[in-house]
mmCIF file with all atom_site columns, C-alpha atoms in Angstrom:
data_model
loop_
_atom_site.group_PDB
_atom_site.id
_atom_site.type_symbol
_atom_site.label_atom_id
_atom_site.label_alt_id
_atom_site.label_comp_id
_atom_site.label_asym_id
_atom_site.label_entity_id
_atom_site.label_seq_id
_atom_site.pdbx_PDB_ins_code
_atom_site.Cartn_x
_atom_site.Cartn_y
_atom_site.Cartn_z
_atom_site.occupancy
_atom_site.B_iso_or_equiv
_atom_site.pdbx_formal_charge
_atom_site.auth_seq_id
_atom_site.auth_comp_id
_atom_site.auth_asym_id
_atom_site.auth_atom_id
_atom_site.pdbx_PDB_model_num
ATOM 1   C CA . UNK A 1 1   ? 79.950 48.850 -49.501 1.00 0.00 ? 97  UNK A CA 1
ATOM 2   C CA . UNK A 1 2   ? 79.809 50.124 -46.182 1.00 0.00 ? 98  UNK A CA 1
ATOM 3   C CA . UNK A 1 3   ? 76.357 49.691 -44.172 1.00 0.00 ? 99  UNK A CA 1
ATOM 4   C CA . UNK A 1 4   ? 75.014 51.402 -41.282 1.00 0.00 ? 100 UNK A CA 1
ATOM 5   C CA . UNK A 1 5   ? 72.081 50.740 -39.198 1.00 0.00 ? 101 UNK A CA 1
ATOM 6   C CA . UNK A 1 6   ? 68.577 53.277 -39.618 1.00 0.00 ? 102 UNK A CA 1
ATOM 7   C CA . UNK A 1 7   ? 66.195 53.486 -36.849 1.00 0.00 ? 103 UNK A CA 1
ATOM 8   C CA . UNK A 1 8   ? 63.360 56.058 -36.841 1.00 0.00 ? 104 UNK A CA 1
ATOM 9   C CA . UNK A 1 9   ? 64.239 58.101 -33.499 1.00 0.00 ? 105 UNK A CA 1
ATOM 10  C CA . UNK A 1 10  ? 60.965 59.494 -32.405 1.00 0.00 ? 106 UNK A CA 1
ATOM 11  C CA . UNK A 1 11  ? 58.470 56.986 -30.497 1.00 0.00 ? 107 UNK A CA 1
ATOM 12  C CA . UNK A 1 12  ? 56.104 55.727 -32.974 1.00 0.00 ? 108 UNK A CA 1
ATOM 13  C CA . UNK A 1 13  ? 53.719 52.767 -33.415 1.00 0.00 ? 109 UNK A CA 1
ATOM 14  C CA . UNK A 1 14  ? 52.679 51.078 -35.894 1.00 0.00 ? 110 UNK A CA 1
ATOM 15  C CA . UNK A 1 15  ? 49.484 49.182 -35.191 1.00 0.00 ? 111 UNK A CA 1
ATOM 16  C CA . UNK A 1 16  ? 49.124 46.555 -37.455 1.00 0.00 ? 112 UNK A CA 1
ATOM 17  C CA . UNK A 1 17  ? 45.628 44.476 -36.803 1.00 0.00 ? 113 UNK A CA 1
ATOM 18  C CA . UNK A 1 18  ? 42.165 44.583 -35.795 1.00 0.00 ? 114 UNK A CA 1
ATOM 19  C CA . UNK A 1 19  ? 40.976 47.978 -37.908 1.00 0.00 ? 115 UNK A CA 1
ATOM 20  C CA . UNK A 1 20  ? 37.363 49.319 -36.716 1.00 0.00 ? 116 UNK A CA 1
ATOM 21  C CA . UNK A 1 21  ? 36.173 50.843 -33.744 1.00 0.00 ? 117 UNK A CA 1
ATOM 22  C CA . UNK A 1 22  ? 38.082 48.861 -31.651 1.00 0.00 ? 118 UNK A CA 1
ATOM 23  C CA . UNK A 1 23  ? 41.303 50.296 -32.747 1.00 0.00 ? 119 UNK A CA 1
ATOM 24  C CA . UNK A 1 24  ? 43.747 48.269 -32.444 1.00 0.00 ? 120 UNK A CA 1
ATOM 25  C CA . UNK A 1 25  ? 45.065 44.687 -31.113 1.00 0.00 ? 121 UNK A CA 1
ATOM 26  C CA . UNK A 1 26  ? 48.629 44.726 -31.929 1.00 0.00 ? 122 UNK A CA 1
ATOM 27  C CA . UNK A 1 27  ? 51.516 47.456 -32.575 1.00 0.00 ? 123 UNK A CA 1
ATOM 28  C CA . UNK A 1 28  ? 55.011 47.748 -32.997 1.00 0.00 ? 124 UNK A CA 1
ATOM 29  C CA . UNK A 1 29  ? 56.753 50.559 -30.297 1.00 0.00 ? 125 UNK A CA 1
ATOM 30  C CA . UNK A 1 30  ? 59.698 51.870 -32.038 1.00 0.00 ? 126 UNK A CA 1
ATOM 31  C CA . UNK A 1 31  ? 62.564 53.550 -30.235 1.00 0.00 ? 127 UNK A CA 1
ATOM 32  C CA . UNK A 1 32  ? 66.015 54.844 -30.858 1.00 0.00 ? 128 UNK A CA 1
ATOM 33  C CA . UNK A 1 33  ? 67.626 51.978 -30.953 1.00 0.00 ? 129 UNK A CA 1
ATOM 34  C CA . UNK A 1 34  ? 65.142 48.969 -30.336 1.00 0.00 ? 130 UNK A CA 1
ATOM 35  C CA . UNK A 1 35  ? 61.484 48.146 -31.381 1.00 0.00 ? 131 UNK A CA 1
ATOM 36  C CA . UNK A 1 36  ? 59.427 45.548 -29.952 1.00 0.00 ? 132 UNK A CA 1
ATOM 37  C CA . UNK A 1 37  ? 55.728 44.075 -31.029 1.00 0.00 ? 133 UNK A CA 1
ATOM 38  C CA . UNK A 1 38  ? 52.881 43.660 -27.931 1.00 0.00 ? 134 UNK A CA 1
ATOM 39  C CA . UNK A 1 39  ? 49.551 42.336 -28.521 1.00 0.00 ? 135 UNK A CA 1
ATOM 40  C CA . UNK A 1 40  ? 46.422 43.443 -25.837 1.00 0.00 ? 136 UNK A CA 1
ATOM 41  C CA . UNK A 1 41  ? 45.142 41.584 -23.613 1.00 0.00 ? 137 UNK A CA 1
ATOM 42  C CA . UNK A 1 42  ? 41.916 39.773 -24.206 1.00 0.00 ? 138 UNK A CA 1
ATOM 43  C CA . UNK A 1 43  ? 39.136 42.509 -23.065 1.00 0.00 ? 139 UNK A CA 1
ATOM 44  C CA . UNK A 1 44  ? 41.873 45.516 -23.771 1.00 0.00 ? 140 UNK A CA 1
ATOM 45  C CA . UNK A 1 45  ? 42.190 47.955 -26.790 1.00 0.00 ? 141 UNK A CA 1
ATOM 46  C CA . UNK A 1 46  ? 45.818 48.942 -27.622 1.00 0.00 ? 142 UNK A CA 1
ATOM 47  C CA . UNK A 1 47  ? 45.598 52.680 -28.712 1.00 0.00 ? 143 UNK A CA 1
ATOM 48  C CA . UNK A 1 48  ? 48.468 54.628 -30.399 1.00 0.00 ? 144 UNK A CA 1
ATOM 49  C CA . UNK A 1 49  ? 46.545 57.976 -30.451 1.00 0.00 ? 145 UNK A CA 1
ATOM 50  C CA . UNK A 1 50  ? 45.363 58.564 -27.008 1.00 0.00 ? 146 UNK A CA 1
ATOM 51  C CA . UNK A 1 51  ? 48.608 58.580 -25.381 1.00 0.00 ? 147 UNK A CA 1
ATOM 52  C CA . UNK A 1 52  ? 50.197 60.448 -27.678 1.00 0.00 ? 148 UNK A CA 1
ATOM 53  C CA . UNK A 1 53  ? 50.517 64.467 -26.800 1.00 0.00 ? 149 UNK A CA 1
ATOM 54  C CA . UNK A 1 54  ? 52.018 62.757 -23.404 1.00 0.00 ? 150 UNK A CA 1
ATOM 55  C CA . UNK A 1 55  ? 54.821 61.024 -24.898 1.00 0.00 ? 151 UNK A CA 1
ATOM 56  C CA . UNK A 1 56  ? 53.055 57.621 -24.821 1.00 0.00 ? 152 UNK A CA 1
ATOM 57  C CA . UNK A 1 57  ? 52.606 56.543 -28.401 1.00 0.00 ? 153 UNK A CA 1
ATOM 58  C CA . UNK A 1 58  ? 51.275 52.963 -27.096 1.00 0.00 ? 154 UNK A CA 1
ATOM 59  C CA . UNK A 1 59  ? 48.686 52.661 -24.427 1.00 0.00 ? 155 UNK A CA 1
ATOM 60  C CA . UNK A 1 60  ? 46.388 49.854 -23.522 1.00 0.00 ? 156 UNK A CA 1
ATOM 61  C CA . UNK A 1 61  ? 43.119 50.049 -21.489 1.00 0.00 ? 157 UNK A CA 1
ATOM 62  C CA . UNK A 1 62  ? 39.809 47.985 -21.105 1.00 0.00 ? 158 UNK A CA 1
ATOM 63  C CA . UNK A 1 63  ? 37.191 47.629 -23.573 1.00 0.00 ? 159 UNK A CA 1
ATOM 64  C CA . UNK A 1 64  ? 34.546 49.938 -22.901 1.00 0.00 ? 160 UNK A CA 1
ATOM 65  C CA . UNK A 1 65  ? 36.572 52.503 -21.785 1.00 0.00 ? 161 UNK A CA 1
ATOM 66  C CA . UNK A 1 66  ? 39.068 55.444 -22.812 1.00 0.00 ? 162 UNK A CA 1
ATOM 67  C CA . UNK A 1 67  ? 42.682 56.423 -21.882 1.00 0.00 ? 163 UNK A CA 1
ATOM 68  C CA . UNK A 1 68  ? 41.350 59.181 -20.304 1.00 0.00 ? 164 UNK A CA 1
ATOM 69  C CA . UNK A 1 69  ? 38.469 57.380 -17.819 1.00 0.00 ? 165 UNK A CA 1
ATOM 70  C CA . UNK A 1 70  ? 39.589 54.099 -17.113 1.00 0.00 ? 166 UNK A CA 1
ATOM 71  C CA . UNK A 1 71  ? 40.761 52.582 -14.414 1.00 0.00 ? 167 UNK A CA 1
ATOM 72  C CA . UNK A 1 72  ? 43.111 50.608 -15.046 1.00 0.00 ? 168 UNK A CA 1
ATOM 73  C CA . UNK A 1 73  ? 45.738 51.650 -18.181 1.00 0.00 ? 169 UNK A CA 1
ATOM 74  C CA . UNK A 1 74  ? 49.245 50.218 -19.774 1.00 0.00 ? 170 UNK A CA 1
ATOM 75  C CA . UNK A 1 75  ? 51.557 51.822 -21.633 1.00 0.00 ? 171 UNK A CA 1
ATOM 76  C CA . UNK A 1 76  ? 55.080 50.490 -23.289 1.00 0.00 ? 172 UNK A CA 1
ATOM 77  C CA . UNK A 1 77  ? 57.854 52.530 -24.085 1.00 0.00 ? 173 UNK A CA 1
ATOM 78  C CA . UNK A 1 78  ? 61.724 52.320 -25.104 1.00 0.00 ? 174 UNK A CA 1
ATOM 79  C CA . UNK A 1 79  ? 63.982 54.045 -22.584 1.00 0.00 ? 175 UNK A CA 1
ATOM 80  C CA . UNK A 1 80  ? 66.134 57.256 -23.628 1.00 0.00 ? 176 UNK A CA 1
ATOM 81  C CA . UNK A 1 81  ? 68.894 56.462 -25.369 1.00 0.00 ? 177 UNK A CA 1
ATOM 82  C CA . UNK A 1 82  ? 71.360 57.021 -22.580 1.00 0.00 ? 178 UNK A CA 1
ATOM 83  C CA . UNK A 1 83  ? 69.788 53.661 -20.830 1.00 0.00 ? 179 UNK A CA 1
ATOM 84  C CA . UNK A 1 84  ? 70.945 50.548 -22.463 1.00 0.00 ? 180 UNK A CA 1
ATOM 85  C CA . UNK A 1 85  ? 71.546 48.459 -19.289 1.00 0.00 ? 181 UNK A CA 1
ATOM 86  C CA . UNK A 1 86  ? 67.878 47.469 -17.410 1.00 0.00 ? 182 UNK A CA 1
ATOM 87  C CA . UNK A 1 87  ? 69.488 47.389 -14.085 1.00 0.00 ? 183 UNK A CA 1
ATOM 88  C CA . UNK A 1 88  ? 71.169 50.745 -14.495 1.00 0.00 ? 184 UNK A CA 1
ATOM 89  C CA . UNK A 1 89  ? 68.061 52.246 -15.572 1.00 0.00 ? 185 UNK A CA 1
ATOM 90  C CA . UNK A 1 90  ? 65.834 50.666 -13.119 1.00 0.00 ? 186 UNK A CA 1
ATOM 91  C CA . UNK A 1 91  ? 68.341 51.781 -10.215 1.00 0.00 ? 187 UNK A CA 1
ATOM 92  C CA . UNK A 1 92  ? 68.015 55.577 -11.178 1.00 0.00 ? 188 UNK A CA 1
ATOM 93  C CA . UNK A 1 93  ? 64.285 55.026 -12.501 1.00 0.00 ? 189 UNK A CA 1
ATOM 94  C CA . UNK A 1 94  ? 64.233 54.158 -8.420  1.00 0.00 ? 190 UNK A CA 1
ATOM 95  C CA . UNK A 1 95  ? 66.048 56.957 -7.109  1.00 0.00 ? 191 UNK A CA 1
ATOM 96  C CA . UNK A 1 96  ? 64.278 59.580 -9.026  1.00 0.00 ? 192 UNK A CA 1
ATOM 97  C CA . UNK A 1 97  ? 60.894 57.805 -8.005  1.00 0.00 ? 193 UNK A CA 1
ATOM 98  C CA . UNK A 1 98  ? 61.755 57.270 -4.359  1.00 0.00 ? 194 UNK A CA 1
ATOM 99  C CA . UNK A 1 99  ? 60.336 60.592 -2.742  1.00 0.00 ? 195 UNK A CA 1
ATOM 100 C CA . UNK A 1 100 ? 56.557 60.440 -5.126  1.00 0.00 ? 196 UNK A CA 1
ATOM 101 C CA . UNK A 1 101 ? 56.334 56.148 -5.035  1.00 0.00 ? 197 UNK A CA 1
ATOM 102 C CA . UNK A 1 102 ? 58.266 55.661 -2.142  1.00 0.00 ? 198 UNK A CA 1
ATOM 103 C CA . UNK A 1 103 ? 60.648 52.121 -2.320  1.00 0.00 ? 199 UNK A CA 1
ATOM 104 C CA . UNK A 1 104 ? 59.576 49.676 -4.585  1.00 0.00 ? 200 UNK A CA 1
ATOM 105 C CA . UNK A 1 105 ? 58.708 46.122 -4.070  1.00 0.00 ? 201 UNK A CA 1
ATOM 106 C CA . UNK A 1 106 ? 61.700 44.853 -6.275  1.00 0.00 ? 202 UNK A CA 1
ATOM 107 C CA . UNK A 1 107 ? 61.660 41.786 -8.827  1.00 0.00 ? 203 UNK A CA 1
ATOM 108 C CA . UNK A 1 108 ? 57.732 40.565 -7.313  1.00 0.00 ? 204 UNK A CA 1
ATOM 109 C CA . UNK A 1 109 ? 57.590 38.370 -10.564 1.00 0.00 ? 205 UNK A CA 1
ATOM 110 C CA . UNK A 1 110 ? 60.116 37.647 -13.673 1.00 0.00 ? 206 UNK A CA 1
ATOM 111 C CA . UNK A 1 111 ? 59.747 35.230 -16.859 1.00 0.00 ? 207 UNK A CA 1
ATOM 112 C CA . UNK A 1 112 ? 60.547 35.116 -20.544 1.00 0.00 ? 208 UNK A CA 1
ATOM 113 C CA . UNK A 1 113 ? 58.551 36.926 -23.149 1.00 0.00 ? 209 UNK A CA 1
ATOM 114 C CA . UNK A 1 114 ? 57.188 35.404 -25.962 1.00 0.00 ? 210 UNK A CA 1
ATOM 115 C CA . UNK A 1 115 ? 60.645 35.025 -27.823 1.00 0.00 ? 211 UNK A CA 1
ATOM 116 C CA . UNK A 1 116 ? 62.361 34.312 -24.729 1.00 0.00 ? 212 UNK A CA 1
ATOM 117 C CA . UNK A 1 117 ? 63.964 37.402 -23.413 1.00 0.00 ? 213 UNK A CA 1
ATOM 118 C CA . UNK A 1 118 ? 63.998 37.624 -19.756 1.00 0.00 ? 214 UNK A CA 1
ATOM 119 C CA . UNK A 1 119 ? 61.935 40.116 -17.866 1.00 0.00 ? 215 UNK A CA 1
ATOM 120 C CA . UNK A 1 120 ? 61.107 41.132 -14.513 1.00 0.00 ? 216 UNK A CA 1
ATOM 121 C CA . UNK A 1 121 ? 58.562 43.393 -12.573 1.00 0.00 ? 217 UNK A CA 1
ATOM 122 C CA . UNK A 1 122 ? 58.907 45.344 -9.721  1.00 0.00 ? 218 UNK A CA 1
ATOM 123 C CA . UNK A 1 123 ? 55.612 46.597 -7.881  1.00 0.00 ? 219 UNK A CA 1
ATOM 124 C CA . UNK A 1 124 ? 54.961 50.503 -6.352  1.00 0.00 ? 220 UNK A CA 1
ATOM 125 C CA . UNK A 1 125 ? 52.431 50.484 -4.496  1.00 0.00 ? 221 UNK A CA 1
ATOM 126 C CA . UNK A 1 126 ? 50.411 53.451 -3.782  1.00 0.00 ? 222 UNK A CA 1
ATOM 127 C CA . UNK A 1 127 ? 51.584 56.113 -1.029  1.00 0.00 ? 223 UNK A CA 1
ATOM 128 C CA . UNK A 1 128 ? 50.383 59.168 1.131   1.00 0.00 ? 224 UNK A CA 1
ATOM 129 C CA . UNK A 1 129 ? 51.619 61.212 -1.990  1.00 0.00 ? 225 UNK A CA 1
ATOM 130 C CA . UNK A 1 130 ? 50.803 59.151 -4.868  1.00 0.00 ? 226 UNK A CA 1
ATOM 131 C CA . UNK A 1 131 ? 47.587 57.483 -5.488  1.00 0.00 ? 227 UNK A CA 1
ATOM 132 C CA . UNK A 1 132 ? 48.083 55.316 -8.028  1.00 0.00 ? 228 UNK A CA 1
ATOM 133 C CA . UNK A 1 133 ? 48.951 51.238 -7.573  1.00 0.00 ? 229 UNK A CA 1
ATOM 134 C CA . UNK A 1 134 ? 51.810 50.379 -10.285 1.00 0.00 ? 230 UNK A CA 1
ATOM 135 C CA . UNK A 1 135 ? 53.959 47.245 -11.733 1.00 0.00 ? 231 UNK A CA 1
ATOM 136 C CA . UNK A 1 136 ? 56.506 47.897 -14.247 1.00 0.00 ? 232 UNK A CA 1
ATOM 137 C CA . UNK A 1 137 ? 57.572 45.037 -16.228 1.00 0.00 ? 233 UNK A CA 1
ATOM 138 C CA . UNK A 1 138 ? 61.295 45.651 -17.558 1.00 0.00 ? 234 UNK A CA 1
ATOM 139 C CA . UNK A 1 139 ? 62.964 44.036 -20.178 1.00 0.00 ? 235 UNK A CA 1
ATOM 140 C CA . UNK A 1 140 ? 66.525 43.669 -21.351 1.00 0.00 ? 236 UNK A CA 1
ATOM 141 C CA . UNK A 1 141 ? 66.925 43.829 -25.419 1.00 0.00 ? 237 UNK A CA 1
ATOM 142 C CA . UNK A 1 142 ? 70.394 44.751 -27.286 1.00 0.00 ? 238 UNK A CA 1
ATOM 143 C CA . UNK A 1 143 ? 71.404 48.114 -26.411 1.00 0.00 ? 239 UNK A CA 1
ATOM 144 C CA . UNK A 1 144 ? 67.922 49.518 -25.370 1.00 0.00 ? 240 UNK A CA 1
ATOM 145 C CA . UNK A 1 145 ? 65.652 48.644 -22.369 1.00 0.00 ? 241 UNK A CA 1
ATOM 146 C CA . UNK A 1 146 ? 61.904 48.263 -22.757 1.00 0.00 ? 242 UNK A CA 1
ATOM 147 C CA . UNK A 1 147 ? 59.300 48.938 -19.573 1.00 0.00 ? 243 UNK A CA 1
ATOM 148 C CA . UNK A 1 148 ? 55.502 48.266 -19.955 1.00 0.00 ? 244 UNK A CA 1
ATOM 149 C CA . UNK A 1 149 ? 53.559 50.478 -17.103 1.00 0.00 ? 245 UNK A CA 1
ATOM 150 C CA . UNK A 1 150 ? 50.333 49.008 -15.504 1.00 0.00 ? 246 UNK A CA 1
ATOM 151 C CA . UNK A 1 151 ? 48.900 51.419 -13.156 1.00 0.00 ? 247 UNK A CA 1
ATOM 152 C CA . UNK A 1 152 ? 45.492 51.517 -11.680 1.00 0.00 ? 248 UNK A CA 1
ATOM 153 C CA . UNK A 1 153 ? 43.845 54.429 -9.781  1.00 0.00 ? 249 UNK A CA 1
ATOM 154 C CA . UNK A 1 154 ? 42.808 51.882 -6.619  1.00 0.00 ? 250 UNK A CA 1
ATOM 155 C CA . UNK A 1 155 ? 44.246 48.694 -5.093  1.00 0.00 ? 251 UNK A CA 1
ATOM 156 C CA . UNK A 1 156 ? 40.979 46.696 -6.130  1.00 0.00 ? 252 UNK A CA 1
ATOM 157 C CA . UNK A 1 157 ? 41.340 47.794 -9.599  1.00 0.00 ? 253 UNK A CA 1
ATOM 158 C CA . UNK A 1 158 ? 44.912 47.337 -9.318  1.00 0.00 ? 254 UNK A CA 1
ATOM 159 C CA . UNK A 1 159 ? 44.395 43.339 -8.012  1.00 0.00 ? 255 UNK A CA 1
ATOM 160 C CA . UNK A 1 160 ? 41.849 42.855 -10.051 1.00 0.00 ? 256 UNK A CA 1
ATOM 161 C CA . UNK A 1 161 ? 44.391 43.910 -13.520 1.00 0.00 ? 257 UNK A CA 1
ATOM 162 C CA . UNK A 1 162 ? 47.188 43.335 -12.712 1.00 0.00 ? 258 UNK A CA 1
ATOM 163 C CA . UNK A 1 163 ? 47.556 39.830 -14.299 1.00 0.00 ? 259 UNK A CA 1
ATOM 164 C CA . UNK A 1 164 ? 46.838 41.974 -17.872 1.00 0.00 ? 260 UNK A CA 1
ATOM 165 C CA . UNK A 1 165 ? 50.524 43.164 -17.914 1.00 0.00 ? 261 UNK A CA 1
ATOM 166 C CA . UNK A 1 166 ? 51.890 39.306 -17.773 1.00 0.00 ? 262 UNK A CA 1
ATOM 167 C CA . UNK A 1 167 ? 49.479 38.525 -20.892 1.00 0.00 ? 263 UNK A CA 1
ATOM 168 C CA . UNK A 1 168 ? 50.954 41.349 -22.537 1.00 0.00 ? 264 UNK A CA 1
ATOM 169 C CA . UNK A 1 169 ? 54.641 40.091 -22.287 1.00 0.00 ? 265 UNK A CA 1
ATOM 170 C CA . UNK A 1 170 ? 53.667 36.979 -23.309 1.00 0.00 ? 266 UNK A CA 1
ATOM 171 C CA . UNK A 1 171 ? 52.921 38.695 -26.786 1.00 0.00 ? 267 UNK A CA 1
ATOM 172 C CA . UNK A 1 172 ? 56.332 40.709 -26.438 1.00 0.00 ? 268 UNK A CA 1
ATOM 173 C CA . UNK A 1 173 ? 58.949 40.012 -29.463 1.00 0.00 ? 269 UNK A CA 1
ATOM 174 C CA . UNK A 1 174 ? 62.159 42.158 -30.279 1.00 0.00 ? 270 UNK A CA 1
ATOM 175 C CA . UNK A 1 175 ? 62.117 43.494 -33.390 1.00 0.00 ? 271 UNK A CA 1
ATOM 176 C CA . UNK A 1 176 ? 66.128 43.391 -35.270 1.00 0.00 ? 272 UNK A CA 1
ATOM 177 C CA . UNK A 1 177 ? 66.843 46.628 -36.565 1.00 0.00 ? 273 UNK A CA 1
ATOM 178 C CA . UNK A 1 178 ? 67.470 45.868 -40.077 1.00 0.00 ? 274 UNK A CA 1
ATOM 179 C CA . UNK A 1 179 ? 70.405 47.544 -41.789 1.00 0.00 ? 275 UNK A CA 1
ATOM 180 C CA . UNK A 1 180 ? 70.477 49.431 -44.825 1.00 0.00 ? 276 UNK A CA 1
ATOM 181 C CA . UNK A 1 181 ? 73.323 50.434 -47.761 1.00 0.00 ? 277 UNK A CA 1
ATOM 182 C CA . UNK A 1 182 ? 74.259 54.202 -47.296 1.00 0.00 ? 278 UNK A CA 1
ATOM 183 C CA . UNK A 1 183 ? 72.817 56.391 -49.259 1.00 0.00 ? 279 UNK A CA 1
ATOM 184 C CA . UNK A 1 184 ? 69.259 55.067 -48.637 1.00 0.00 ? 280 UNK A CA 1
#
């Protein structure tokens, strides 16, 4: 019997703890051809409705505030399918970026995530015409590449939350894709 792989194609998340007003504490970021589980931060809400009419199906802010308000906000995301190499992406992510965020601090930290995949962040720092501080945290799975934005509307903010995105990869796991018989 021959098998084939089935992956849902459109971002989704599942969040799968913490019900109530908080939302959520955990979710599962599905992609084309990867899916990965992130936990928030102590003091953060993960949200999977905020984000969603722009493309972000997985954002992260403080408690006490909303996607829309706060200061400081994450979001995680599976590149296109046409990026399955993280330094390949991250080169053009670059040149597309480099007029708006200006060069990059490249590679400021790296580590493993929680199941031991390496991952490294690169830093854009605001500029004359963007306002926003950034770190992207970029991490190599099979076949697929998955970033987690931090960006923060000030450099105070930014300092101050920064250190949120390294909690968050230390919840990061790679989900298999699990393979099923045709005809299901």
């Amino acid at each position: 019997m021959k098998r084939r792989f089935v992956i849902c194609i459109l971002p989704l998340l599942i969040c799968t703890t913490d019900f109530g007003q908080e939302n959520y504490r955990g979710g599962i970021v599905y992609g084309p051809k990867a899916a990965f589980n992130i936990s928030a931060p102590d003091g953060w809400i993960l949200d999977n409705e905020s984000g969603a009419n722009q493309g972000m199906p997985c954002v992260l802010y403080r408690k006490g505030s909303s996607w829309s308000d706060a200061k400081t906000v994450m979001y995680a995301k599976i590149a296109s399918t046409q990026y399955g190499d993280v330094d390949k992406f991250v080169a053009i992510a670059i040149k597309e970026m480099k007029d708006r965020h200006g060069l990059p601090k490249e590679k400021i930290e790296s580590g493993k995530t929680r199941d031991g995949r390496s991952y490294f962040i690169n830093e854009y720092p605001a500029t004359k015409n963007y306002s926003q501080w950034e770190r992207v945290a970029y991490v190599q799975l099979p076949k697929a590449v998955a970033y987690i934005v931090l960006s923060s509307q000030d450099e105070a903010n930014y300092r101050k939350d920064s250190g949120a995105l390294q909690q968050v990869l230390k919840t990061f796991v790679y989900l298999e894709p699990k393979s099923v018989p045709s005809g299901h």
